[in-house]
Amino acid sequence: IASWNCVGLLRKCLHSLLDQPQGVALEVVVVDNASTDGAADMVAREFPRAVLVRNATNRGFAAASNQAAARARGRYLFFLNNDTEVPPHAVRKLLDHARADPAAGMFGPRLREASGDVQISYRRRPTLPALLHKLAVVRWTGLYRKAHADYRRGSFQPDGGVRTVEVLMGSAVFVSREVFEEAGRWDERYRFGVEDIDLSTQVGRRRAVVYAGDVEVVHHGRASSRENVGYVAPSVVTGYVQFFRKSGVGPCSLFWYTLAVTLNAPIQIAEKATEAAARWVTGQKKDARRSWATVRGVWAFLRHELVRFWRA
């Protein structure tokens, strides 16, 4: 578990792993990325069975996950976000899938909100047209709408089946150590976001990436990301450029993409700020807070991430 803040959710995650049966012998490794809310102290105090690594700075999800893997002793690794909860015997079910299909690469469960709603648990690899549609000016024209829809939801079928997919969400990823090392581990050039797309792609070059829809994990709706939007949102934007470059997108196409994202940022701030105000006035306070979180994320991108984004 790579952890940064969200102490209450981390506590629930650890309880779900250590205080109810999972049907396997397991160890829990928590790498804390310099949390400021006492998360690391809570782990040390309340969960002495867990292996705790304290980083002096926030090294990002990929680096912290690699640290955890290096400390783990098992043949299989289960990477979890700190805002997840694992129902009884879910780990055993994932292990059974891995043993039944040793030629496969990695496995991901069906993700479900605490409210019971199913989350997108896998998707296709992103393309430039799919992400360009997210930009305000492009979205208004309707250009690339189908490409974006196919990327976001077009391939997701939330039933309990087991199937090969392109990308598993990084909230919960089960993989053998052998496959993990074969794929080159998590790429630490990603700070937060898109590293799950990259790992799925690297594993998928040689082995199947499998959605195990008969296993469920509760994921609290990106709660950790929303609490740290000023760090997460800019990192994700840069992560996509890193992924496209690594996957072979040409420099000319990437230049125009980065330029479009940069020019879109102030437009998006104005759009989402207006939307937040309108929602607040009409009593939609939860939606208004989400819109305002987007404003904060884009503003953080312009203030702190722009140079790294263009150098990615």
PDB file of C-alpha atoms in Angstrom:
ATOM      1  CA  ILE A   1       0.000   0.000   0.000  1.00  0.00           C
ATOM      2  CA  ALA A   2       1.461   3.324  -1.095  1.00  0.00           C
ATOM      3  CA  SER A   3      -0.015   5.799   1.361  1.00  0.00           C
ATOM      4  CA  TRP A   4      -0.251   9.560   1.465  1.00  0.00           C
ATOM      5  CA  ASN A   5      -2.653  11.054   4.025  1.00  0.00           C
ATOM      6  CA  CYS A   6      -6.277   9.799   4.293  1.00  0.00           C
ATOM      7  CA  VAL A   7      -5.553   8.274   7.709  1.00  0.00           C
ATOM      8  CA  GLY A   8      -9.159   7.196   8.308  1.00  0.00           C
ATOM      9  CA  LEU A   9      -9.465   5.348   5.017  1.00  0.00           C
ATOM     10  CA  LEU A  10      -6.067   3.724   5.461  1.00  0.00           C
ATOM     11  CA  ARG A  11      -7.217   2.406   8.837  1.00  0.00           C
ATOM     12  CA  LYS A  12     -10.271   0.805   7.187  1.00  0.00           C
ATOM     13  CA  CYS A  13      -8.077  -0.721   4.490  1.00  0.00           C
ATOM     14  CA  LEU A  14      -5.748  -2.303   7.037  1.00  0.00           C
ATOM     15  CA  HIS A  15      -8.627  -3.601   9.147  1.00  0.00           C
ATOM     16  CA  SER A  16     -10.064  -5.286   6.051  1.00  0.00           C
ATOM     17  CA  LEU A  17      -6.793  -7.079   5.374  1.00  0.00           C
ATOM     18  CA  LEU A  18      -5.645  -7.961   8.879  1.00  0.00           C
ATOM     19  CA  ASP A  19      -8.808  -8.320  10.954  1.00  0.00           C
ATOM     20  CA  GLN A  20     -10.921 -10.566   8.749  1.00  0.00           C
ATOM     21  CA  PRO A  21     -10.105 -13.832   6.952  1.00  0.00           C
ATOM     22  CA  GLN A  22      -8.513 -13.599   3.512  1.00  0.00           C
ATOM     23  CA  GLY A  23      -7.839 -17.322   3.092  1.00  0.00           C
ATOM     24  CA  VAL A  24      -4.116 -16.894   2.487  1.00  0.00           C
ATOM     25  CA  ALA A  25      -0.940 -16.237   4.421  1.00  0.00           C
ATOM     26  CA  LEU A  26      -0.216 -12.586   3.791  1.00  0.00           C
ATOM     27  CA  GLU A  27       1.933  -9.718   4.946  1.00  0.00           C
ATOM     28  CA  VAL A  28       1.035  -6.054   4.625  1.00  0.00           C
ATOM     29  CA  VAL A  29       3.632  -3.469   3.653  1.00  0.00           C
ATOM     30  CA  VAL A  30       2.748   0.219   3.934  1.00  0.00           C
ATOM     31  CA  VAL A  31       5.065   2.811   2.410  1.00  0.00           C
ATOM     32  CA  ASP A  32       4.107   6.232   3.703  1.00  0.00           C
ATOM     33  CA  ASN A  33       4.962   9.190   1.458  1.00  0.00           C
ATOM     34  CA  ALA A  34       5.506  11.752   4.229  1.00  0.00           C
ATOM     35  CA  SER A  35       1.859  12.008   5.273  1.00  0.00           C
ATOM     36  CA  THR A  36       0.984  15.083   7.303  1.00  0.00           C
ATOM     37  CA  ASP A  37      -2.135  13.706   9.005  1.00  0.00           C
ATOM     38  CA  GLY A  38      -0.491  11.124  11.253  1.00  0.00           C
ATOM     39  CA  ALA A  39      -1.120   8.159   8.939  1.00  0.00           C
ATOM     40  CA  ALA A  40       2.297   6.596   9.507  1.00  0.00           C
ATOM     41  CA  ASP A  41       2.056   6.935  13.288  1.00  0.00           C
ATOM     42  CA  MET A  42      -1.393   5.353  13.174  1.00  0.00           C
ATOM     43  CA  VAL A  43      -0.016   2.327  11.311  1.00  0.00           C
ATOM     44  CA  ALA A  44       2.843   1.922  13.788  1.00  0.00           C
ATOM     45  CA  ARG A  45       0.522   2.266  16.780  1.00  0.00           C
ATOM     46  CA  GLU A  46      -2.538   0.278  15.678  1.00  0.00           C
ATOM     47  CA  PHE A  47      -1.151  -2.279  13.208  1.00  0.00           C
ATOM     48  CA  PRO A  48       2.176  -3.572  14.528  1.00  0.00           C
ATOM     49  CA  ARG A  49       1.885  -6.602  12.205  1.00  0.00           C
ATOM     50  CA  ALA A  50       2.251  -4.348   9.171  1.00  0.00           C
ATOM     51  CA  VAL A  51       5.665  -3.530   7.772  1.00  0.00           C
ATOM     52  CA  LEU A  52       5.958   0.271   7.755  1.00  0.00           C
ATOM     53  CA  VAL A  53       8.348   2.286   5.600  1.00  0.00           C
ATOM     54  CA  ARG A  54       8.482   6.029   6.200  1.00  0.00           C
ATOM     55  CA  ASN A  55       9.638   8.238   3.338  1.00  0.00           C
ATOM     56  CA  ALA A  56      10.963  11.681   4.197  1.00  0.00           C
ATOM     57  CA  THR A  57       9.298  13.147   1.090  1.00  0.00           C
ATOM     58  CA  ASN A  58       6.429  12.245  -1.218  1.00  0.00           C
ATOM     59  CA  ARG A  59       8.145   9.976  -3.723  1.00  0.00           C
ATOM     60  CA  GLY A  60       4.965   9.260  -5.673  1.00  0.00           C
ATOM     61  CA  PHE A  61       2.830   6.158  -6.098  1.00  0.00           C
ATOM     62  CA  ALA A  62       5.114   4.216  -8.438  1.00  0.00           C
ATOM     63  CA  ALA A  63       8.286   4.647  -6.375  1.00  0.00           C
ATOM     64  CA  ALA A  64       6.509   3.850  -3.106  1.00  0.00           C
ATOM     65  CA  SER A  65       4.902   0.754  -4.635  1.00  0.00           C
ATOM     66  CA  ASN A  66       8.302  -0.456  -5.837  1.00  0.00           C
ATOM     67  CA  GLN A  67       9.665   0.080  -2.331  1.00  0.00           C
ATOM     68  CA  ALA A  68       6.837  -2.021  -0.919  1.00  0.00           C
ATOM     69  CA  ALA A  69       7.448  -4.783  -3.451  1.00  0.00           C
ATOM     70  CA  ALA A  70      11.136  -4.837  -2.533  1.00  0.00           C
ATOM     71  CA  ARG A  71      10.280  -5.326   1.141  1.00  0.00           C
ATOM     72  CA  ALA A  72       7.617  -7.977   0.505  1.00  0.00           C
ATOM     73  CA  ARG A  73       8.592 -11.648   0.715  1.00  0.00           C
ATOM     74  CA  GLY A  74       5.720 -13.321  -1.126  1.00  0.00           C
ATOM     75  CA  ARG A  75       5.566 -14.854  -4.595  1.00  0.00           C
ATOM     76  CA  TYR A  76       2.508 -12.719  -5.374  1.00  0.00           C
ATOM     77  CA  LEU A  77       2.020  -8.983  -4.920  1.00  0.00           C
ATOM     78  CA  PHE A  78      -1.287  -7.177  -4.386  1.00  0.00           C
ATOM     79  CA  PHE A  79      -0.969  -3.428  -4.900  1.00  0.00           C
ATOM     80  CA  LEU A  80      -3.717  -1.438  -3.197  1.00  0.00           C
ATOM     81  CA  ASN A  81      -4.658   2.203  -2.906  1.00  0.00           C
ATOM     82  CA  ASN A  82      -5.020   3.406   0.660  1.00  0.00           C
ATOM     83  CA  ASP A  83      -8.703   4.232   0.029  1.00  0.00           C
ATOM     84  CA  THR A  84      -9.744   0.628  -0.630  1.00  0.00           C
ATOM     85  CA  GLU A  85     -11.346  -2.085   1.496  1.00  0.00           C
ATOM     86  CA  VAL A  86     -10.892  -5.778   0.740  1.00  0.00           C
ATOM     87  CA  PRO A  87     -13.827  -8.081   1.577  1.00  0.00           C
ATOM     88  CA  PRO A  88     -13.175 -11.442   3.253  1.00  0.00           C
ATOM     89  CA  HIS A  89     -11.446 -14.059   1.074  1.00  0.00           C
ATOM     90  CA  ALA A  90     -11.019 -11.644  -1.868  1.00  0.00           C
ATOM     91  CA  VAL A  91      -7.243 -12.115  -1.823  1.00  0.00           C
ATOM     92  CA  ARG A  92      -7.698 -15.892  -1.917  1.00  0.00           C
ATOM     93  CA  LYS A  93      -9.984 -15.629  -4.929  1.00  0.00           C
ATOM     94  CA  LEU A  94      -7.424 -13.556  -6.818  1.00  0.00           C
ATOM     95  CA  LEU A  95      -4.716 -16.077  -5.945  1.00  0.00           C
ATOM     96  CA  ASP A  96      -6.937 -18.879  -7.229  1.00  0.00           C
ATOM     97  CA  HIS A  97      -7.311 -17.040 -10.552  1.00  0.00           C
ATOM     98  CA  ALA A  98      -3.550 -16.572 -10.812  1.00  0.00           C
ATOM     99  CA  ARG A  99      -2.843 -20.240 -10.095  1.00  0.00           C
ATOM    100  CA  ALA A 100      -5.538 -21.431 -12.492  1.00  0.00           C
ATOM    101  CA  ASP A 101      -4.083 -19.321 -15.327  1.00  0.00           C
ATOM    102  CA  PRO A 102      -0.301 -19.141 -14.759  1.00  0.00           C
ATOM    103  CA  ALA A 103       0.297 -17.898 -18.308  1.00  0.00           C
ATOM    104  CA  ALA A 104      -1.691 -14.719 -17.575  1.00  0.00           C
ATOM    105  CA  GLY A 105       0.039 -11.600 -16.382  1.00  0.00           C
ATOM    106  CA  MET A 106      -1.953  -9.648 -13.834  1.00  0.00           C
ATOM    107  CA  PHE A 107      -5.451  -9.561 -12.409  1.00  0.00           C
ATOM    108  CA  GLY A 108      -7.808  -6.851 -11.237  1.00  0.00           C
ATOM    109  CA  PRO A 109     -11.112  -7.136  -9.347  1.00  0.00           C
ATOM    110  CA  ARG A 110     -14.399  -5.372  -9.901  1.00  0.00           C
ATOM    111  CA  LEU A 111     -14.289  -2.047  -8.055  1.00  0.00           C
ATOM    112  CA  ARG A 112     -17.346  -0.904  -6.180  1.00  0.00           C
ATOM    113  CA  GLU A 113     -18.187   2.346  -4.398  1.00  0.00           C
ATOM    114  CA  ALA A 114     -19.049   2.201  -0.714  1.00  0.00           C
ATOM    115  CA  SER A 115     -22.570   3.158  -1.846  1.00  0.00           C
ATOM    116  CA  GLY A 116     -22.757  -0.041  -3.905  1.00  0.00           C
ATOM    117  CA  ASP A 117     -22.330   1.503  -7.348  1.00  0.00           C
ATOM    118  CA  VAL A 118     -19.882  -0.260  -9.651  1.00  0.00           C
ATOM    119  CA  GLN A 119     -16.866   1.774 -10.735  1.00  0.00           C
ATOM    120  CA  ILE A 120     -15.052   1.472 -14.041  1.00  0.00           C
ATOM    121  CA  SER A 121     -12.577  -1.295 -13.263  1.00  0.00           C
ATOM    122  CA  TYR A 122     -10.799  -1.552 -16.599  1.00  0.00           C
ATOM    123  CA  ARG A 123     -10.648   0.379 -19.843  1.00  0.00           C
ATOM    124  CA  ARG A 124      -8.830   0.652 -23.125  1.00  0.00           C
ATOM    125  CA  ARG A 125      -5.478   2.307 -23.559  1.00  0.00           C
ATOM    126  CA  PRO A 126      -5.812   6.062 -24.143  1.00  0.00           C
ATOM    127  CA  THR A 127      -5.290   7.693 -27.513  1.00  0.00           C
ATOM    128  CA  LEU A 128      -4.601  11.314 -28.400  1.00  0.00           C
ATOM    129  CA  PRO A 129      -8.084  11.807 -29.943  1.00  0.00           C
ATOM    130  CA  ALA A 130      -9.737  10.371 -26.813  1.00  0.00           C
ATOM    131  CA  LEU A 131      -7.962  12.846 -24.549  1.00  0.00           C
ATOM    132  CA  LEU A 132      -8.297  15.772 -26.926  1.00  0.00           C
ATOM    133  CA  HIS A 133     -12.072  15.454 -26.611  1.00  0.00           C
ATOM    134  CA  LYS A 134     -11.732  16.351 -22.918  1.00  0.00           C
ATOM    135  CA  LEU A 135     -10.451  19.806 -23.823  1.00  0.00           C
ATOM    136  CA  ALA A 136     -13.194  22.411 -23.631  1.00  0.00           C
ATOM    137  CA  VAL A 137     -12.870  23.857 -27.139  1.00  0.00           C
ATOM    138  CA  VAL A 138     -12.738  20.404 -28.743  1.00  0.00           C
ATOM    139  CA  ARG A 139     -15.576  19.056 -26.597  1.00  0.00           C
ATOM    140  CA  TRP A 140     -17.849  21.931 -27.635  1.00  0.00           C
ATOM    141  CA  THR A 141     -17.441  20.911 -31.262  1.00  0.00           C
ATOM    142  CA  GLY A 142     -18.180  17.250 -30.571  1.00  0.00           C
ATOM    143  CA  LEU A 143     -14.953  16.225 -32.277  1.00  0.00           C
ATOM    144  CA  TYR A 144     -13.574  12.863 -31.102  1.00  0.00           C
ATOM    145  CA  ARG A 145     -16.613  12.211 -28.927  1.00  0.00           C
ATOM    146  CA  LYS A 146     -16.776   8.549 -29.924  1.00  0.00           C
ATOM    147  CA  ALA A 147     -13.059   8.032 -29.282  1.00  0.00           C
ATOM    148  CA  HIS A 148     -13.462   9.444 -25.770  1.00  0.00           C
ATOM    149  CA  ALA A 149     -16.595   7.404 -25.063  1.00  0.00           C
ATOM    150  CA  ASP A 150     -14.878   4.209 -26.198  1.00  0.00           C
ATOM    151  CA  TYR A 151     -11.901   4.971 -23.979  1.00  0.00           C
ATOM    152  CA  ARG A 152     -13.910   5.871 -20.896  1.00  0.00           C
ATOM    153  CA  ARG A 153     -16.761   3.381 -20.921  1.00  0.00           C
ATOM    154  CA  GLY A 154     -17.183   1.752 -24.296  1.00  0.00           C
ATOM    155  CA  SER A 155     -15.526  -1.526 -23.392  1.00  0.00           C
ATOM    156  CA  PHE A 156     -16.520  -1.830 -19.725  1.00  0.00           C
ATOM    157  CA  GLN A 157     -19.005  -4.573 -18.872  1.00  0.00           C
ATOM    158  CA  PRO A 158     -19.480  -4.705 -15.091  1.00  0.00           C
ATOM    159  CA  ASP A 159     -20.895  -8.227 -14.840  1.00  0.00           C
ATOM    160  CA  GLY A 160     -19.083 -10.970 -12.952  1.00  0.00           C
ATOM    161  CA  GLY A 161     -17.281 -12.454 -15.930  1.00  0.00           C
ATOM    162  CA  VAL A 162     -13.566 -13.012 -16.345  1.00  0.00           C
ATOM    163  CA  ARG A 163     -12.028 -11.516 -19.479  1.00  0.00           C
ATOM    164  CA  THR A 164      -8.842 -10.203 -21.019  1.00  0.00           C
ATOM    165  CA  VAL A 165      -8.660  -6.391 -21.060  1.00  0.00           C
ATOM    166  CA  GLU A 166      -6.179  -3.687 -22.017  1.00  0.00           C
ATOM    167  CA  VAL A 167      -5.828  -1.638 -18.817  1.00  0.00           C
ATOM    168  CA  LEU A 168      -6.662  -2.403 -15.186  1.00  0.00           C
ATOM    169  CA  MET A 169      -7.279   0.407 -12.735  1.00  0.00           C
ATOM    170  CA  GLY A 170      -4.316   0.750 -10.372  1.00  0.00           C
ATOM    171  CA  SER A 171      -6.517   0.844  -7.267  1.00  0.00           C
ATOM    172  CA  ALA A 172      -6.155  -2.931  -6.874  1.00  0.00           C
ATOM    173  CA  VAL A 173      -3.676  -4.965  -8.960  1.00  0.00           C
ATOM    174  CA  PHE A 174      -2.702  -8.596  -8.275  1.00  0.00           C
ATOM    175  CA  VAL A 175       0.438  -9.880 -10.004  1.00  0.00           C
ATOM    176  CA  SER A 176       3.110 -12.512  -9.484  1.00  0.00           C
ATOM    177  CA  ARG A 177       6.535 -11.223  -8.565  1.00  0.00           C
ATOM    178  CA  GLU A 178       7.950 -12.921 -11.658  1.00  0.00           C
ATOM    179  CA  VAL A 179       5.612 -11.051 -14.004  1.00  0.00           C
ATOM    180  CA  PHE A 180       6.109  -7.795 -12.108  1.00  0.00           C
ATOM    181  CA  GLU A 181       9.872  -7.974 -12.528  1.00  0.00           C
ATOM    182  CA  GLU A 182       9.528  -9.133 -16.136  1.00  0.00           C
ATOM    183  CA  ALA A 183       7.466  -6.009 -16.905  1.00  0.00           C
ATOM    184  CA  GLY A 184      10.089  -3.700 -15.401  1.00  0.00           C
ATOM    185  CA  ARG A 185       8.113  -2.893 -12.218  1.00  0.00           C
ATOM    186  CA  TRP A 186       6.254   0.416 -11.835  1.00  0.00           C
ATOM    187  CA  ASP A 187       7.872   3.129 -13.930  1.00  0.00           C
ATOM    188  CA  GLU A 188       9.014   5.727 -11.381  1.00  0.00           C
ATOM    189  CA  ARG A 189       8.988   8.540 -13.916  1.00  0.00           C
ATOM    190  CA  TYR A 190       5.247   8.736 -13.183  1.00  0.00           C
ATOM    191  CA  ARG A 191       4.549  10.601  -9.945  1.00  0.00           C
ATOM    192  CA  PHE A 192       0.860   9.786  -9.593  1.00  0.00           C
ATOM    193  CA  GLY A 193      -1.547   8.631 -12.273  1.00  0.00           C
ATOM    194  CA  VAL A 194      -1.147   6.800 -15.602  1.00  0.00           C
ATOM    195  CA  GLU A 195       1.410   4.377 -14.127  1.00  0.00           C
ATOM    196  CA  ASP A 196      -1.359   1.747 -14.099  1.00  0.00           C
ATOM    197  CA  ILE A 197      -1.861   2.242 -17.843  1.00  0.00           C
ATOM    198  CA  ASP A 198       1.875   1.864 -18.336  1.00  0.00           C
ATOM    199  CA  LEU A 199       2.194  -1.306 -16.217  1.00  0.00           C
ATOM    200  CA  SER A 200      -0.834  -2.892 -17.921  1.00  0.00           C
ATOM    201  CA  THR A 201       0.744  -2.086 -21.294  1.00  0.00           C
ATOM    202  CA  GLN A 202       4.122  -3.550 -20.353  1.00  0.00           C
ATOM    203  CA  VAL A 203       2.567  -6.744 -18.937  1.00  0.00           C
ATOM    204  CA  GLY A 204       0.195  -6.973 -21.909  1.00  0.00           C
ATOM    205  CA  ARG A 205       3.048  -7.139 -24.403  1.00  0.00           C
ATOM    206  CA  ARG A 206       3.733 -10.726 -23.319  1.00  0.00           C
ATOM    207  CA  ARG A 207       0.837 -11.905 -21.192  1.00  0.00           C
ATOM    208  CA  ALA A 208      -2.886 -11.468 -20.699  1.00  0.00           C
ATOM    209  CA  VAL A 209      -4.201  -8.689 -18.460  1.00  0.00           C
ATOM    210  CA  VAL A 210      -7.274 -10.155 -16.777  1.00  0.00           C
ATOM    211  CA  TYR A 211     -10.378  -8.591 -15.236  1.00  0.00           C
ATOM    212  CA  ALA A 212     -11.715 -10.922 -12.529  1.00  0.00           C
ATOM    213  CA  GLY A 213     -15.265  -9.673 -12.230  1.00  0.00           C
ATOM    214  CA  ASP A 214     -16.202 -12.332  -9.695  1.00  0.00           C
ATOM    215  CA  VAL A 215     -13.941 -10.693  -7.099  1.00  0.00           C
ATOM    216  CA  GLU A 216     -14.817  -7.310  -5.598  1.00  0.00           C
ATOM    217  CA  VAL A 217     -12.886  -4.600  -3.780  1.00  0.00           C
ATOM    218  CA  VAL A 218     -14.453  -1.442  -2.340  1.00  0.00           C
ATOM    219  CA  HIS A 219     -12.826   1.740  -3.609  1.00  0.00           C
ATOM    220  CA  HIS A 220     -13.895   4.978  -1.969  1.00  0.00           C
ATOM    221  CA  GLY A 221     -14.399   6.975  -5.137  1.00  0.00           C
ATOM    222  CA  ARG A 222     -10.897   8.422  -5.545  1.00  0.00           C
ATOM    223  CA  ALA A 223     -11.144   9.951  -2.090  1.00  0.00           C
ATOM    224  CA  SER A 224      -7.368  10.144  -1.744  1.00  0.00           C
ATOM    225  CA  SER A 225      -7.031  11.871  -5.129  1.00  0.00           C
ATOM    226  CA  ARG A 226      -9.701  14.440  -4.314  1.00  0.00           C
ATOM    227  CA  GLU A 227      -8.109  15.318  -0.981  1.00  0.00           C
ATOM    228  CA  ASN A 228      -4.797  15.961  -2.751  1.00  0.00           C
ATOM    229  CA  VAL A 229      -6.058  17.375  -6.047  1.00  0.00           C
ATOM    230  CA  GLY A 230      -3.328  20.025  -6.251  1.00  0.00           C
ATOM    231  CA  TYR A 231      -0.738  17.250  -6.494  1.00  0.00           C
ATOM    232  CA  VAL A 232      -2.688  14.553  -8.295  1.00  0.00           C
ATOM    233  CA  ALA A 233      -4.351  16.456 -11.154  1.00  0.00           C
ATOM    234  CA  PRO A 234      -1.148  18.032 -12.546  1.00  0.00           C
ATOM    235  CA  SER A 235       0.717  14.731 -12.211  1.00  0.00           C
ATOM    236  CA  VAL A 236      -1.938  12.920 -14.236  1.00  0.00           C
ATOM    237  CA  VAL A 237      -1.771  15.461 -17.066  1.00  0.00           C
ATOM    238  CA  THR A 238       2.000  15.038 -17.301  1.00  0.00           C
ATOM    239  CA  GLY A 239       1.670  11.282 -16.954  1.00  0.00           C
ATOM    240  CA  TYR A 240      -0.329  11.031 -20.164  1.00  0.00           C
ATOM    241  CA  VAL A 241       2.404  12.813 -22.108  1.00  0.00           C
ATOM    242  CA  GLN A 242       5.005  10.484 -20.611  1.00  0.00           C
ATOM    243  CA  PHE A 243       2.913   7.477 -21.612  1.00  0.00           C
ATOM    244  CA  PHE A 244       2.352   8.691 -25.160  1.00  0.00           C
ATOM    245  CA  ARG A 245       6.054   9.387 -25.647  1.00  0.00           C
ATOM    246  CA  LYS A 246       7.002   5.983 -24.224  1.00  0.00           C
ATOM    247  CA  SER A 247       4.441   4.217 -26.423  1.00  0.00           C
ATOM    248  CA  GLY A 248       5.787   5.757 -29.614  1.00  0.00           C
ATOM    249  CA  VAL A 249       3.647   8.838 -30.363  1.00  0.00           C
ATOM    250  CA  GLY A 250       5.687  11.160 -32.573  1.00  0.00           C
ATOM    251  CA  PRO A 251       7.166  14.462 -31.344  1.00  0.00           C
ATOM    252  CA  CYS A 252       5.075  16.562 -33.732  1.00  0.00           C
ATOM    253  CA  SER A 253       1.797  15.082 -32.512  1.00  0.00           C
ATOM    254  CA  LEU A 254       2.918  15.449 -28.898  1.00  0.00           C
ATOM    255  CA  PHE A 255       3.842  19.090 -29.435  1.00  0.00           C
ATOM    256  CA  TRP A 256       0.386  19.965 -30.702  1.00  0.00           C
ATOM    257  CA  TYR A 257      -1.213  17.958 -27.890  1.00  0.00           C
ATOM    258  CA  THR A 258       0.808  19.719 -25.160  1.00  0.00           C
ATOM    259  CA  LEU A 259       0.076  23.092 -26.752  1.00  0.00           C
ATOM    260  CA  ALA A 260      -3.656  22.332 -26.854  1.00  0.00           C
ATOM    261  CA  VAL A 261      -3.691  21.251 -23.196  1.00  0.00           C
ATOM    262  CA  THR A 262      -1.792  24.383 -22.153  1.00  0.00           C
ATOM    263  CA  LEU A 263      -4.085  26.761 -24.048  1.00  0.00           C
ATOM    264  CA  ASN A 264      -7.151  24.938 -22.752  1.00  0.00           C
ATOM    265  CA  ALA A 265      -6.184  25.328 -19.069  1.00  0.00           C
ATOM    266  CA  PRO A 266      -7.384  28.941 -18.528  1.00  0.00           C
ATOM    267  CA  ILE A 267     -10.561  28.179 -20.482  1.00  0.00           C
ATOM    268  CA  GLN A 268     -11.209  25.182 -18.247  1.00  0.00           C
ATOM    269  CA  ILE A 269     -10.664  27.270 -15.112  1.00  0.00           C
ATOM    270  CA  ALA A 270     -13.224  29.834 -16.261  1.00  0.00           C
ATOM    271  CA  GLU A 271     -15.686  27.134 -17.305  1.00  0.00           C
ATOM    272  CA  LYS A 272     -15.457  25.142 -14.076  1.00  0.00           C
ATOM    273  CA  ALA A 273     -15.461  28.221 -11.824  1.00  0.00           C
ATOM    274  CA  THR A 274     -18.685  29.396 -13.471  1.00  0.00           C
ATOM    275  CA  GLU A 275     -20.124  25.902 -13.149  1.00  0.00           C
ATOM    276  CA  ALA A 276     -19.173  25.748  -9.463  1.00  0.00           C
ATOM    277  CA  ALA A 277     -20.850  29.086  -8.752  1.00  0.00           C
ATOM    278  CA  ALA A 278     -24.036  28.082 -10.573  1.00  0.00           C
ATOM    279  CA  ARG A 279     -24.219  24.758  -8.756  1.00  0.00           C
ATOM    280  CA  TRP A 280     -23.656  26.378  -5.377  1.00  0.00           C
ATOM    281  CA  VAL A 281     -26.400  28.938  -5.952  1.00  0.00           C
ATOM    282  CA  THR A 282     -28.856  26.216  -6.990  1.00  0.00           C
ATOM    283  CA  GLY A 283     -28.112  24.107  -3.926  1.00  0.00           C
ATOM    284  CA  GLN A 284     -25.967  21.451  -5.625  1.00  0.00           C
ATOM    285  CA  LYS A 285     -23.197  21.889  -3.100  1.00  0.00           C
ATOM    286  CA  LYS A 286     -21.564  18.467  -3.551  1.00  0.00           C
ATOM    287  CA  ASP A 287     -21.318  18.962  -7.314  1.00  0.00           C
ATOM    288  CA  ALA A 288     -20.111  22.529  -6.766  1.00  0.00           C
ATOM    289  CA  ARG A 289     -17.240  21.267  -4.614  1.00  0.00           C
ATOM    290  CA  ARG A 290     -16.252  18.825  -7.352  1.00  0.00           C
ATOM    291  CA  SER A 291     -16.212  21.607  -9.936  1.00  0.00           C
ATOM    292  CA  TRP A 292     -14.138  23.771  -7.634  1.00  0.00           C
ATOM    293  CA  ALA A 293     -11.705  20.892  -7.068  1.00  0.00           C
ATOM    294  CA  THR A 294     -11.160  20.811 -10.833  1.00  0.00           C
ATOM    295  CA  VAL A 295     -10.398  24.541 -10.760  1.00  0.00           C
ATOM    296  CA  ARG A 296      -7.825  24.002  -8.015  1.00  0.00           C
ATOM    297  CA  GLY A 297      -6.259  21.126  -9.921  1.00  0.00           C
ATOM    298  CA  VAL A 298      -5.905  23.075 -13.174  1.00  0.00           C
ATOM    299  CA  TRP A 299      -4.576  26.127 -11.344  1.00  0.00           C
ATOM    300  CA  ALA A 300      -1.965  23.931  -9.639  1.00  0.00           C
ATOM    301  CA  PHE A 301      -1.021  22.580 -13.067  1.00  0.00           C
ATOM    302  CA  LEU A 302      -0.423  26.095 -14.411  1.00  0.00           C
ATOM    303  CA  ARG A 303       1.496  27.237 -11.337  1.00  0.00           C
ATOM    304  CA  HIS A 304       3.653  24.228 -10.556  1.00  0.00           C
ATOM    305  CA  GLU A 305       3.629  21.657 -13.348  1.00  0.00           C
ATOM    306  CA  LEU A 306       3.867  23.484 -16.657  1.00  0.00           C
ATOM    307  CA  VAL A 307       7.646  23.214 -17.081  1.00  0.00           C
ATOM    308  CA  ARG A 308       7.730  19.499 -16.216  1.00  0.00           C
ATOM    309  CA  PHE A 309       4.732  18.929 -18.498  1.00  0.00           C
ATOM    310  CA  TRP A 310       6.546  20.422 -21.504  1.00  0.00           C
ATOM    311  CA  ARG A 311       9.735  18.509 -20.695  1.00  0.00           C
ATOM    312  CA  ALA A 312       7.976  15.146 -20.190  1.00  0.00           C
TER     313      ALA A 312
END
